[in-house]
Amino acid sequence: MDKFMERAVQLAFDNVQDGGQPFGAVLMKDNEIFTEGVNELHKTHDVSGHAELLAIRRAQRKLKTDDLSAYTMYASGEPCPMCLTAMYFAGIEIVYYCASIEQAAQSGLGKSAMIYKELQRERLERSIKMEHMPLKDGQEDPMKLWRK
């Protein structure tokens, strides 16, 4: 195990001792740690307070950019769908993880596995009801404004 994964796992271990979930993340570039994060749901009561998302937010804030394509993520656990999506948006191309989604589920942390399965379903088959509501006639379209 390399030093970046060791750090991510140590962050996860420390977070469990602090009352949190076993997830830590390290974002690195040029063989150095740039930012870190741990799941802070137990402190912030914010479901988006995942380790990887916090590491990404901190890096983007420091750099004042959305583009993290030159960075690599090390995560103590396989990223959930939300974190993985954020990595796609940020341009992160390499992610290393330690514990798998299946291992997390065996430890009682099974939402990620459920959500990955849910996302494979057609919209109408998902457990969350989603309904398309188009713009009203004459209503200004923010997408058209963006294209301009």
PDB file of C-alpha atoms in Angstrom:
ATOM      1  CA  MET A   1       0.000   0.000   0.000  1.00  0.00           C
ATOM      2  CA  ASP A   2       1.485   3.367  -0.915  1.00  0.00           C
ATOM      3  CA  LYS A   3       1.712   6.367   1.396  1.00  0.00           C
ATOM      4  CA  PHE A   4      -1.342   8.144  -0.051  1.00  0.00           C
ATOM      5  CA  MET A   5      -3.630   5.177   0.513  1.00  0.00           C
ATOM      6  CA  GLU A   6      -2.122   4.666   3.948  1.00  0.00           C
ATOM      7  CA  ARG A   7      -3.032   8.277   4.751  1.00  0.00           C
ATOM      8  CA  ALA A   8      -6.602   7.866   3.437  1.00  0.00           C
ATOM      9  CA  VAL A   9      -7.072   4.741   5.548  1.00  0.00           C
ATOM     10  CA  GLN A  10      -5.587   6.448   8.627  1.00  0.00           C
ATOM     11  CA  LEU A  11      -7.983   9.372   8.148  1.00  0.00           C
ATOM     12  CA  ALA A  12     -10.863   6.874   7.980  1.00  0.00           C
ATOM     13  CA  PHE A  13      -9.666   5.081  11.110  1.00  0.00           C
ATOM     14  CA  ASP A  14      -9.305   8.361  13.012  1.00  0.00           C
ATOM     15  CA  ASN A  15     -12.759   9.440  11.848  1.00  0.00           C
ATOM     16  CA  VAL A  16     -14.339   6.281  13.277  1.00  0.00           C
ATOM     17  CA  GLN A  17     -12.621   6.987  16.584  1.00  0.00           C
ATOM     18  CA  ASP A  18     -14.142  10.499  16.407  1.00  0.00           C
ATOM     19  CA  GLY A  19     -17.656   9.079  15.952  1.00  0.00           C
ATOM     20  CA  GLY A  20     -17.783   9.253  12.158  1.00  0.00           C
ATOM     21  CA  GLN A  21     -17.929   6.762   9.333  1.00  0.00           C
ATOM     22  CA  PRO A  22     -14.850   4.885   8.044  1.00  0.00           C
ATOM     23  CA  PHE A  23     -14.106   7.086   5.059  1.00  0.00           C
ATOM     24  CA  GLY A  24     -11.066   9.229   4.348  1.00  0.00           C
ATOM     25  CA  ALA A  25      -9.782  10.745   1.123  1.00  0.00           C
ATOM     26  CA  VAL A  26      -6.580  12.288  -0.119  1.00  0.00           C
ATOM     27  CA  LEU A  27      -6.299  14.356  -3.280  1.00  0.00           C
ATOM     28  CA  MET A  28      -2.752  14.453  -4.592  1.00  0.00           C
ATOM     29  CA  LYS A  29      -0.687  15.933  -7.369  1.00  0.00           C
ATOM     30  CA  ASP A  30       3.017  15.739  -8.165  1.00  0.00           C
ATOM     31  CA  ASN A  31       3.569  13.118  -5.466  1.00  0.00           C
ATOM     32  CA  GLU A  32       2.265  15.412  -2.707  1.00  0.00           C
ATOM     33  CA  ILE A  33      -0.986  15.591  -0.757  1.00  0.00           C
ATOM     34  CA  PHE A  34      -2.925  18.684  -1.797  1.00  0.00           C
ATOM     35  CA  THR A  35      -6.134  18.297   0.229  1.00  0.00           C
ATOM     36  CA  GLU A  36      -7.778  15.736   2.481  1.00  0.00           C
ATOM     37  CA  GLY A  37     -11.220  14.957   3.792  1.00  0.00           C
ATOM     38  CA  VAL A  38     -13.192  12.631   6.026  1.00  0.00           C
ATOM     39  CA  ASN A  39     -16.911  11.999   6.167  1.00  0.00           C
ATOM     40  CA  GLU A  40     -18.313  14.737   8.381  1.00  0.00           C
ATOM     41  CA  LEU A  41     -21.962  13.699   8.389  1.00  0.00           C
ATOM     42  CA  HIS A  42     -21.822  13.118  12.141  1.00  0.00           C
ATOM     43  CA  LYS A  43     -20.646  16.708  12.677  1.00  0.00           C
ATOM     44  CA  THR A  44     -22.455  18.701   9.997  1.00  0.00           C
ATOM     45  CA  HIS A  45     -25.609  16.653   9.353  1.00  0.00           C
ATOM     46  CA  ASP A  46     -24.989  17.294   5.670  1.00  0.00           C
ATOM     47  CA  VAL A  47     -25.392  14.233   3.433  1.00  0.00           C
ATOM     48  CA  SER A  48     -22.946  15.746   0.942  1.00  0.00           C
ATOM     49  CA  GLY A  49     -20.205  15.888   3.585  1.00  0.00           C
ATOM     50  CA  HIS A  50     -18.347  12.902   2.161  1.00  0.00           C
ATOM     51  CA  ALA A  51     -14.564  12.616   2.349  1.00  0.00           C
ATOM     52  CA  GLU A  52     -13.975  12.827  -1.400  1.00  0.00           C
ATOM     53  CA  LEU A  53     -16.354  15.753  -1.880  1.00  0.00           C
ATOM     54  CA  LEU A  54     -14.687  17.707   0.908  1.00  0.00           C
ATOM     55  CA  ALA A  55     -11.233  17.082  -0.556  1.00  0.00           C
ATOM     56  CA  ILE A  56     -12.512  18.246  -3.963  1.00  0.00           C
ATOM     57  CA  ARG A  57     -14.213  21.349  -2.516  1.00  0.00           C
ATOM     58  CA  ARG A  58     -11.087  22.339  -0.614  1.00  0.00           C
ATOM     59  CA  ALA A  59      -8.893  21.944  -3.688  1.00  0.00           C
ATOM     60  CA  GLN A  60     -11.233  23.894  -5.948  1.00  0.00           C
ATOM     61  CA  ARG A  61     -11.513  26.659  -3.379  1.00  0.00           C
ATOM     62  CA  LYS A  62      -7.709  26.883  -3.019  1.00  0.00           C
ATOM     63  CA  LEU A  63      -7.128  26.810  -6.767  1.00  0.00           C
ATOM     64  CA  LYS A  64     -10.199  28.845  -7.738  1.00  0.00           C
ATOM     65  CA  THR A  65     -10.978  26.360 -10.511  1.00  0.00           C
ATOM     66  CA  ASP A  66     -13.357  23.520 -11.277  1.00  0.00           C
ATOM     67  CA  ASP A  67     -10.684  21.600 -13.203  1.00  0.00           C
ATOM     68  CA  LEU A  68      -8.809  18.996 -11.167  1.00  0.00           C
ATOM     69  CA  SER A  69      -7.794  16.869 -14.146  1.00  0.00           C
ATOM     70  CA  ALA A  70      -4.146  16.722 -13.045  1.00  0.00           C
ATOM     71  CA  TYR A  71      -5.052  15.336  -9.600  1.00  0.00           C
ATOM     72  CA  THR A  72      -5.439  11.786  -8.305  1.00  0.00           C
ATOM     73  CA  MET A  73      -7.896  10.681  -5.628  1.00  0.00           C
ATOM     74  CA  TYR A  74      -7.092   8.097  -2.970  1.00  0.00           C
ATOM     75  CA  ALA A  75     -10.116   6.952  -0.984  1.00  0.00           C
ATOM     76  CA  SER A  76     -10.363   4.511   1.884  1.00  0.00           C
ATOM     77  CA  GLY A  77     -13.607   3.233   0.360  1.00  0.00           C
ATOM     78  CA  GLU A  78     -14.917   2.886  -3.177  1.00  0.00           C
ATOM     79  CA  PRO A  79     -16.597   6.200  -4.007  1.00  0.00           C
ATOM     80  CA  CYS A  80     -20.363   6.432  -3.760  1.00  0.00           C
ATOM     81  CA  PRO A  81     -22.304   7.585  -6.836  1.00  0.00           C
ATOM     82  CA  MET A  82     -22.380  11.197  -5.583  1.00  0.00           C
ATOM     83  CA  CYS A  83     -18.617  11.342  -5.049  1.00  0.00           C
ATOM     84  CA  LEU A  84     -17.866   9.561  -8.312  1.00  0.00           C
ATOM     85  CA  THR A  85     -20.086  12.029 -10.169  1.00  0.00           C
ATOM     86  CA  ALA A  86     -18.248  14.952  -8.558  1.00  0.00           C
ATOM     87  CA  MET A  87     -14.956  13.427  -9.725  1.00  0.00           C
ATOM     88  CA  TYR A  88     -16.285  13.260 -13.281  1.00  0.00           C
ATOM     89  CA  PHE A  89     -17.356  16.913 -13.088  1.00  0.00           C
ATOM     90  CA  ALA A  90     -13.958  17.907 -11.640  1.00  0.00           C
ATOM     91  CA  GLY A  91     -12.069  16.007 -14.342  1.00  0.00           C
ATOM     92  CA  ILE A  92     -10.286  13.618 -11.979  1.00  0.00           C
ATOM     93  CA  GLU A  93      -9.180  10.684 -14.124  1.00  0.00           C
ATOM     94  CA  ILE A  94      -7.523   8.343 -11.611  1.00  0.00           C
ATOM     95  CA  VAL A  95      -9.118   7.059  -8.401  1.00  0.00           C
ATOM     96  CA  TYR A  96      -7.632   4.462  -6.090  1.00  0.00           C
ATOM     97  CA  TYR A  97      -9.785   2.941  -3.368  1.00  0.00           C
ATOM     98  CA  CYS A  98      -9.293   0.391  -0.617  1.00  0.00           C
ATOM     99  CA  ALA A  99     -12.595  -1.086   0.660  1.00  0.00           C
ATOM    100  CA  SER A 100     -15.136  -2.006  -2.011  1.00  0.00           C
ATOM    101  CA  ILE A 101     -18.815  -1.048  -2.098  1.00  0.00           C
ATOM    102  CA  GLU A 102     -19.571  -4.671  -1.211  1.00  0.00           C
ATOM    103  CA  GLN A 103     -17.302  -4.529   1.837  1.00  0.00           C
ATOM    104  CA  ALA A 104     -18.997  -1.322   2.964  1.00  0.00           C
ATOM    105  CA  ALA A 105     -22.401  -2.987   2.606  1.00  0.00           C
ATOM    106  CA  GLN A 106     -21.206  -5.915   4.747  1.00  0.00           C
ATOM    107  CA  SER A 107     -20.309  -3.349   7.433  1.00  0.00           C
ATOM    108  CA  GLY A 108     -23.824  -1.870   7.386  1.00  0.00           C
ATOM    109  CA  LEU A 109     -23.050   0.943   4.945  1.00  0.00           C
ATOM    110  CA  GLY A 110     -25.112  -0.286   2.008  1.00  0.00           C
ATOM    111  CA  LYS A 111     -26.669   2.877   0.561  1.00  0.00           C
ATOM    112  CA  SER A 112     -24.003   3.235  -2.134  1.00  0.00           C
ATOM    113  CA  ALA A 113     -24.640  -0.259  -3.489  1.00  0.00           C
ATOM    114  CA  MET A 114     -28.388   0.404  -3.486  1.00  0.00           C
ATOM    115  CA  ILE A 115     -27.975   3.744  -5.274  1.00  0.00           C
ATOM    116  CA  TYR A 116     -25.687   2.287  -7.938  1.00  0.00           C
ATOM    117  CA  LYS A 117     -28.410  -0.308  -8.678  1.00  0.00           C
ATOM    118  CA  GLU A 118     -31.122   2.349  -8.602  1.00  0.00           C
ATOM    119  CA  LEU A 119     -29.288   4.507 -11.160  1.00  0.00           C
ATOM    120  CA  GLN A 120     -29.279   1.614 -13.613  1.00  0.00           C
ATOM    121  CA  ARG A 121     -33.085   1.626 -13.660  1.00  0.00           C
ATOM    122  CA  GLU A 122     -35.203   3.641 -16.062  1.00  0.00           C
ATOM    123  CA  ARG A 123     -36.482   6.922 -14.567  1.00  0.00           C
ATOM    124  CA  LEU A 124     -40.008   5.608 -14.119  1.00  0.00           C
ATOM    125  CA  GLU A 125     -38.740   2.498 -12.309  1.00  0.00           C
ATOM    126  CA  ARG A 126     -36.723   4.357  -9.656  1.00  0.00           C
ATOM    127  CA  SER A 127     -37.910   4.578  -6.064  1.00  0.00           C
ATOM    128  CA  ILE A 128     -37.766   8.402  -6.172  1.00  0.00           C
ATOM    129  CA  LYS A 129     -40.567   9.807  -8.284  1.00  0.00           C
ATOM    130  CA  MET A 130     -39.304  12.159 -10.971  1.00  0.00           C
ATOM    131  CA  GLU A 131     -41.615  14.191 -13.169  1.00  0.00           C
ATOM    132  CA  HIS A 132     -40.645  16.505 -16.025  1.00  0.00           C
ATOM    133  CA  MET A 133     -42.182  19.986 -15.782  1.00  0.00           C
ATOM    134  CA  PRO A 134     -41.431  22.039 -18.913  1.00  0.00           C
ATOM    135  CA  LEU A 135     -41.304  25.834 -18.948  1.00  0.00           C
ATOM    136  CA  LYS A 136     -44.592  27.684 -19.174  1.00  0.00           C
ATOM    137  CA  ASP A 137     -45.414  29.392 -22.473  1.00  0.00           C
ATOM    138  CA  GLY A 138     -43.554  32.688 -22.617  1.00  0.00           C
ATOM    139  CA  GLN A 139     -41.335  31.882 -19.622  1.00  0.00           C
ATOM    140  CA  GLU A 140     -37.694  32.861 -20.151  1.00  0.00           C
ATOM    141  CA  ASP A 141     -35.408  29.878 -20.710  1.00  0.00           C
ATOM    142  CA  PRO A 142     -32.203  29.963 -18.624  1.00  0.00           C
ATOM    143  CA  MET A 143     -30.651  27.354 -20.958  1.00  0.00           C
ATOM    144  CA  LYS A 144     -31.086  29.725 -23.917  1.00  0.00           C
ATOM    145  CA  LEU A 145     -29.480  32.503 -21.886  1.00  0.00           C
ATOM    146  CA  TRP A 146     -26.543  30.201 -21.092  1.00  0.00           C
ATOM    147  CA  ARG A 147     -26.061  29.286 -24.765  1.00  0.00           C
ATOM    148  CA  LYS A 148     -25.771  32.991 -25.645  1.00  0.00           C
TER     149      LYS A 148
END
